[in-house]
PDB file of C-alpha atoms in Angstrom:
ATOM      1  CA  MET A   1      52.283-185.217 -75.057  1.00 42.00           C
ATOM      2  CA  THR A   2      49.210-183.524 -73.478  1.00 47.00           C
ATOM      3  CA  SER A   3      50.281-180.391 -71.540  1.00 81.00           C
ATOM      4  CA  ALA A   4      48.872-176.896 -70.926  1.00 85.00           C
ATOM      5  CA  VAL A   5      51.464-175.628 -73.462  1.00 85.00           C
ATOM      6  CA  MET A   6      50.172-177.959 -76.249  1.00 87.00           C
ATOM      7  CA  ASP A   7      46.486-177.214 -75.438  1.00 88.00           C
ATOM      8  CA  GLN A   8      47.164-173.462 -75.636  1.00 87.00           C
ATOM      9  CA  LYS A   9      49.005-173.774 -78.965  1.00 88.00           C
ATOM     10  CA  PHE A  10      46.393-176.066 -80.507  1.00 91.00           C
ATOM     11  CA  SER A  11      43.606-173.794 -79.164  1.00 90.00           C
ATOM     12  CA  THR A  12      45.235-170.719 -80.817  1.00 86.00           C
ATOM     13  CA  LEU A  13      45.629-172.762 -84.090  1.00 89.00           C
ATOM     14  CA  PHE A  14      41.931-173.815 -83.908  1.00 94.00           C
ATOM     15  CA  ASP A  15      40.992-170.138 -83.586  1.00 91.00           C
ATOM     16  CA  TRP A  16      43.248-169.273 -86.610  1.00 87.00           C
ATOM     17  CA  PHE A  17      41.660-171.987 -88.738  1.00 93.00           C
ATOM     18  CA  ASP A  18      38.123-171.246 -87.635  1.00 96.00           C
ATOM     19  CA  GLN A  19      37.725-168.700 -90.599  1.00 93.00           C
ATOM     20  CA  ASP A  20      33.946-168.239 -90.148  1.00 96.00           C
ATOM     21  CA  ARG A  21      34.202-168.034 -86.313  1.00 95.00           C
ATOM     22  CA  ASP A  22      31.419-170.471 -85.753  1.00 97.00           C
ATOM     23  CA  GLY A  23      33.253-172.615 -83.074  1.00 97.00           C
ATOM     24  CA  HIS A  24      33.761-175.544 -85.413  1.00 97.00           C
ATOM     25  CA  LEU A  25      36.148-176.328 -88.167  1.00 98.00           C
ATOM     26  CA  THR A  26      34.721-177.516 -91.538  1.00 97.00           C
ATOM     27  CA  GLN A  27      36.228-178.190 -94.883  1.00 97.00           C
ATOM     28  CA  GLY A  28      35.326-174.600 -95.818  1.00 97.00           C
ATOM     29  CA  ASP A  29      37.480-173.261 -93.049  1.00 97.00           C
ATOM     30  CA  LEU A  30      40.436-175.254 -94.171  1.00 96.00           C
ATOM     31  CA  LYS A  31      39.850-174.315 -97.759  1.00 97.00           C
ATOM     32  CA  THR A  32      39.702-170.603 -96.809  1.00 95.00           C
ATOM     33  CA  THR A  33      42.894-170.925 -94.646  1.00 94.00           C
ATOM     34  CA  ALA A  34      44.624-172.587 -97.577  1.00 95.00           C
ATOM     35  CA  ALA A  35      43.498-169.659 -99.877  1.00 95.00           C
ATOM     36  CA  VAL A  36      44.956-167.183 -97.380  1.00 92.00           C
ATOM     37  CA  PHE A  37      48.295-169.058 -97.517  1.00 92.00           C
ATOM     38  CA  ALA A  38      48.170-169.426-101.285  1.00 94.00           C
ATOM     39  CA  LYS A  39      47.833-165.549-101.736  1.00 93.00           C
ATOM     40  CA  LEU A  40      51.552-165.384-100.684  1.00 92.00           C
ATOM     41  CA  ALA A  41      52.573-167.072-103.945  1.00 92.00           C
ATOM     42  CA  ALA A  42      53.520-165.127-107.024  1.00 90.00           C
ATOM     43  CA  ASP A  43      50.904-165.244-109.644  1.00 90.00           C
ATOM     44  CA  ASP A  44      52.849-167.610-111.689  1.00 92.00           C
ATOM     45  CA  ASP A  45      53.580-170.028-108.833  1.00 93.00           C
ATOM     46  CA  ARG A  46      50.930-172.629-109.395  1.00 95.00           C
ATOM     47  CA  SER A  47      53.089-175.366-107.890  1.00 95.00           C
ATOM     48  CA  SER A  48      53.168-173.703-104.367  1.00 93.00           C
ATOM     49  CA  VAL A  49      49.434-172.998-104.453  1.00 95.00           C
ATOM     50  CA  THR A  50      48.567-176.593-105.526  1.00 96.00           C
ATOM     51  CA  ALA A  51      50.888-177.933-102.805  1.00 95.00           C
ATOM     52  CA  ILE A  52      49.191-175.669-100.172  1.00 95.00           C
ATOM     53  CA  GLN A  53      45.746-176.721-101.329  1.00 96.00           C
ATOM     54  CA  GLU A  54      46.606-180.460-101.525  1.00 95.00           C
ATOM     55  CA  ALA A  55      48.280-180.477 -98.027  1.00 93.00           C
ATOM     56  CA  PHE A  56      45.305-178.651 -96.395  1.00 94.00           C
ATOM     57  CA  GLY A  57      42.984-181.227 -98.185  1.00 95.00           C
ATOM     58  CA  LEU A  58      45.020-184.022 -96.572  1.00 92.00           C
ATOM     59  CA  TRP A  59      44.860-182.368 -93.208  1.00 91.00           C
ATOM     60  CA  TRP A  60      41.080-182.002 -93.482  1.00 95.00           C
ATOM     61  CA  GLN A  61      40.829-185.730 -94.301  1.00 94.00           C
ATOM     62  CA  LEU A  62      42.852-186.623 -91.196  1.00 91.00           C
ATOM     63  CA  LEU A  63      40.526-184.382 -89.103  1.00 93.00           C
ATOM     64  CA  LEU A  64      37.537-186.142 -90.485  1.00 93.00           C
ATOM     65  CA  GLN A  65      38.980-189.565 -89.911  1.00 94.00           C
ATOM     66  CA  HIS A  66      40.409-188.944 -86.399  1.00 93.00           C
ATOM     67  CA  ALA A  67      38.600-185.957 -84.963  1.00 94.00           C
ATOM     68  CA  ASP A  68      35.027-185.871 -86.172  1.00 94.00           C
ATOM     69  CA  THR A  69      33.809-188.333 -83.532  1.00 92.00           C
ATOM     70  CA  ASP A  70      30.129-187.544 -84.033  1.00 92.00           C
ATOM     71  CA  GLY A  71      30.326-187.668 -87.824  1.00 94.00           C
ATOM     72  CA  ASP A  72      28.749-184.420 -88.360  1.00 95.00           C
ATOM     73  CA  GLY A  73      31.316-183.185 -90.860  1.00 96.00           C
ATOM     74  CA  ARG A  74      32.458-180.620 -88.376  1.00 97.00           C
ATOM     75  CA  VAL A  75      35.341-180.504 -85.802  1.00 97.00           C
ATOM     76  CA  SER A  76      34.853-179.005 -82.358  1.00 96.00           C
ATOM     77  CA  ARG A  77      37.784-177.396 -80.402  1.00 96.00           C
ATOM     78  CA  GLN A  78      38.095-180.446 -78.156  1.00 93.00           C
ATOM     79  CA  GLU A  79      37.962-182.777 -81.115  1.00 95.00           C
ATOM     80  CA  PHE A  80      40.684-180.819 -82.816  1.00 95.00           C
ATOM     81  CA  THR A  81      42.953-180.625 -79.866  1.00 92.00           C
ATOM     82  CA  THR A  82      42.597-184.303 -79.197  1.00 90.00           C
ATOM     83  CA  ALA A  83      43.317-185.238 -82.809  1.00 91.00           C
ATOM     84  CA  MET A  84      46.243-182.825 -83.013  1.00 90.00           C
ATOM     85  CA  GLU A  85      47.801-184.409 -79.955  1.00 86.00           C
ATOM     86  CA  ASP A  86      47.065-188.009 -80.948  1.00 87.00           C
ATOM     87  CA  GLN A  87      47.152-188.242 -84.602  1.00 87.00           C
ATOM     88  CA  VAL A  88      48.221-185.160 -86.790  1.00 83.00           C
ATOM     89  CA  THR A  89      51.381-184.740 -84.824  1.00 86.00           C
ATOM     90  CA  ALA A  90      52.035-188.547 -85.027  1.00 88.00           C
ATOM     91  CA  PRO A  91      55.118-189.521 -86.995  1.00 88.00           C
ATOM     92  CA  GLU A  92      53.020-191.231 -89.694  1.00 88.00           C
ATOM     93  CA  HIS A  93      50.952-188.090 -90.382  1.00 89.00           C
ATOM     94  CA  PHE A  94      53.157-185.091 -89.393  1.00 91.00           C
ATOM     95  CA  GLU A  95      55.328-184.873 -92.484  1.00 91.00           C
ATOM     96  CA  SER A  96      52.424-185.265 -95.008  1.00 87.00           C
ATOM     97  CA  ALA A  97      50.025-183.035 -93.056  1.00 85.00           C
ATOM     98  CA  VAL A  98      52.005-180.301 -91.359  1.00 92.00           C
ATOM     99  CA  MET A  99      55.381-180.098 -92.917  1.00 94.00           C
ATOM    100  CA  ALA A 100      53.952-180.239 -96.453  1.00 93.00           C
ATOM    101  CA  ILE A 101      52.086-177.044 -95.714  1.00 93.00           C
ATOM    102  CA  ALA A 102      55.159-175.543 -94.142  1.00 94.00           C
ATOM    103  CA  ASP A 103      57.446-176.316 -97.119  1.00 95.00           C
ATOM    104  CA  ALA A 104      54.897-174.976 -99.596  1.00 94.00           C
ATOM    105  CA  VAL A 105      54.185-171.857 -97.662  1.00 94.00           C
ATOM    106  CA  MET A 106      58.027-171.150 -97.389  1.00 94.00           C
ATOM    107  CA  ARG A 107      58.361-171.565-101.114  1.00 94.00           C
ATOM    108  CA  ALA A 108      55.438-169.250-101.766  1.00 94.00           C
ATOM    109  CA  ALA A 109      56.676-166.570 -99.320  1.00 94.00           C
ATOM    110  CA  ASP A 110      60.185-166.699-100.741  1.00 95.00           C
ATOM    111  CA  THR A 111      59.176-164.066-103.450  1.00 89.00           C
ATOM    112  CA  ASN A 112      62.702-163.572-104.789  1.00 91.00           C
ATOM    113  CA  GLY A 113      63.320-167.343-105.042  1.00 91.00           C
ATOM    114  CA  ASP A 114      66.645-167.363-103.146  1.00 95.00           C
ATOM    115  CA  GLY A 115      65.778-170.224-100.990  1.00 94.00           C
ATOM    116  CA  VAL A 116      65.563-168.197 -97.676  1.00 97.00           C
ATOM    117  CA  LEU A 117      63.105-165.854 -96.115  1.00 96.00           C
ATOM    118  CA  SER A 118      64.369-162.260 -95.444  1.00 97.00           C
ATOM    119  CA  LEU A 119      62.939-160.255 -92.605  1.00 96.00           C
ATOM    120  CA  ASP A 120      60.648-158.390 -95.199  1.00 95.00           C
ATOM    121  CA  GLU A 121      59.377-161.691 -96.721  1.00 94.00           C
ATOM    122  CA  TYR A 122      58.744-163.178 -93.184  1.00 94.00           C
ATOM    123  CA  VAL A 123      56.778-160.089 -91.989  1.00 93.00           C
ATOM    124  CA  ARG A 124      54.829-159.876 -95.261  1.00 91.00           C
ATOM    125  CA  MET A 125      53.883-163.579 -94.821  1.00 89.00           C
ATOM    126  CA  TYR A 126      52.616-163.420 -91.291  1.00 87.00           C
ATOM    127  CA  GLN A 127      51.057-160.030 -91.892  1.00 88.00           C
ATOM    128  CA  ALA A 128      48.924-161.658 -94.740  1.00 83.00           C
ATOM    129  CA  LEU A 129      47.995-164.296 -92.030  1.00 80.00           C
ATOM    130  CA  GLY A 130      46.923-161.761 -89.458  1.00 81.00           C
ATOM    131  CA  VAL A 131      50.013-161.577 -87.263  1.00 84.00           C
ATOM    132  CA  SER A 132      51.189-157.959 -86.629  1.00 88.00           C
ATOM    133  CA  PRO A 133      54.766-157.037 -87.629  1.00 90.00           C
ATOM    134  CA  GLU A 134      55.067-156.070 -83.854  1.00 91.00           C
ATOM    135  CA  HIS A 135      55.069-159.766 -83.278  1.00 88.00           C
ATOM    136  CA  SER A 136      56.528-161.216 -86.394  1.00 89.00           C
ATOM    137  CA  ALA A 137      59.674-159.080 -86.515  1.00 90.00           C
ATOM    138  CA  PRO A 138      60.881-160.183 -82.955  1.00 90.00           C
ATOM    139  CA  ALA A 139      59.910-163.763 -83.877  1.00 91.00           C
ATOM    140  CA  PHE A 140      62.090-163.545 -87.008  1.00 94.00           C
ATOM    141  CA  ALA A 141      65.010-162.809 -84.787  1.00 92.00           C
ATOM    142  CA  MET A 142      64.406-165.752 -82.637  1.00 92.00           C
ATOM    143  CA  LEU A 143      63.919-168.126 -85.576  1.00 94.00           C
ATOM    144  CA  ASP A 144      66.990-167.004 -87.363  1.00 95.00           C
ATOM    145  CA  LEU A 145      68.967-169.656 -85.325  1.00 94.00           C
ATOM    146  CA  ASP A 146      72.412-168.877 -86.925  1.00 96.00           C
ATOM    147  CA  GLY A 147      71.960-165.073 -86.752  1.00 96.00           C
ATOM    148  CA  ASN A 148      72.775-164.573 -90.443  1.00 97.00           C
ATOM    149  CA  GLY A 149      69.741-162.243 -91.138  1.00 97.00           C
ATOM    150  CA  VAL A 150      67.634-164.776 -93.062  1.00 98.00           C
ATOM    151  CA  ILE A 151      65.561-167.886 -92.157  1.00 97.00           C
ATOM    152  CA  ARG A 152      66.785-170.908 -94.080  1.00 97.00           C
ATOM    153  CA  HIS A 153      64.397-173.689 -94.955  1.00 95.00           C
ATOM    154  CA  GLU A 154      65.852-175.853 -92.103  1.00 96.00           C
ATOM    155  CA  GLU A 155      65.363-172.991 -89.619  1.00 96.00           C
ATOM    156  CA  TYR A 156      61.744-172.560 -90.696  1.00 96.00           C
ATOM    157  CA  ARG A 157      61.057-176.381 -90.497  1.00 96.00           C
ATOM    158  CA  THR A 158      62.614-176.328 -86.944  1.00 95.00           C
ATOM    159  CA  ALA A 159      60.324-173.639 -85.998  1.00 94.00           C
ATOM    160  CA  ILE A 160      57.300-175.573 -87.284  1.00 94.00           C
ATOM    161  CA  VAL A 161      58.420-178.722 -85.391  1.00 94.00           C
ATOM    162  CA  ASP A 162      58.804-176.648 -82.261  1.00 92.00           C
ATOM    163  CA  PHE A 163      55.340-175.274 -82.495  1.00 91.00           C
ATOM    164  CA  TYR A 164      53.675-178.467 -83.100  1.00 92.00           C
ATOM    165  CA  LEU A 165      55.716-180.839 -80.904  1.00 91.00           C
ATOM    166  CA  SER A 166      57.550-178.995 -78.280  1.00 90.00           C
ATOM    167  CA  THR A 167      56.071-178.614 -74.746  1.00 88.00           C
ATOM    168  CA  ASP A 168      58.795-176.148 -73.766  1.00 88.00           C
ATOM    169  CA  PRO A 169      57.072-172.705 -73.371  1.00 85.00           C
ATOM    170  CA  ALA A 170      60.315-170.942 -74.351  1.00 86.00           C
ATOM    171  CA  SER A 171      60.764-172.689 -77.705  1.00 89.00           C
ATOM    172  CA  PRO A 172      61.336-170.200 -80.522  1.00 89.00           C
ATOM    173  CA  GLY A 173      58.600-171.902 -82.692  1.00 90.00           C
ATOM    174  CA  ASN A 174      55.993-170.866 -80.324  1.00 87.00           C
ATOM    175  CA  TYR A 175      56.178-167.376 -81.601  1.00 83.00           C
ATOM    176  CA  LEU A 176      55.063-168.360 -85.111  1.00 82.00           C
ATOM    177  CA  LEU A 177      51.502-167.027 -84.590  1.00 74.00           C
ATOM    178  CA  GLY A 178      52.414-164.231 -82.291  1.00 70.00           C
ATOM    179  CA  PRO A 179      52.485-164.463 -78.499  1.00 70.00           C
ATOM    180  CA  LEU A 180      50.535-167.325 -77.108  1.00 65.00           C
ATOM    181  CA  GLY A 181      50.429-166.076 -73.513  1.00 53.00           C
ATOM    182  CA  LEU A 182      52.578-169.042 -72.499  1.00 45.00           C
ATOM    183  CA  PRO A 183      54.371-168.958 -69.161  1.00 43.00           C
ATOM    184  CA  ALA A 184      58.045-168.722 -69.635  1.00 43.00           C
TER     185      ALA A 184
END
């Protein structure tokens, strides 16, 4: 699956997860990222918070097992990219590591509990994650595959799958974290 598109996406994801900006991922970075996502949940939504924390914990364990090749408890950009391409996106790990986070985040961001993300909920979610409304609002329109003005759970899952698995630079899921500078 290696391609320039995948390398760019995983490099962007690495930068996003590297919360302390030291050039390595640690358990602390993933815990901090999980906390950022967990802030989306309503104060009484413990199940989404717990699901986010557990899924990021599992992801960290996968990274330690498959990416930390020198055993130093840290994951470099190259180790991360290789593990993402070879292990985390593999069918046996993808649902439990990546999609579990996506499902929990969608539930947390769905503040009115109607089972879909409105434009306001979507923009609020990505703004909390550091993506400007200038980028998230147009991305919303791209991810609303049926054009009904909301992003259904299935549409959000499709976008996540596109981001992690598609080598097509025009795939709508590539806009989840803002523009990646990918060639069209």
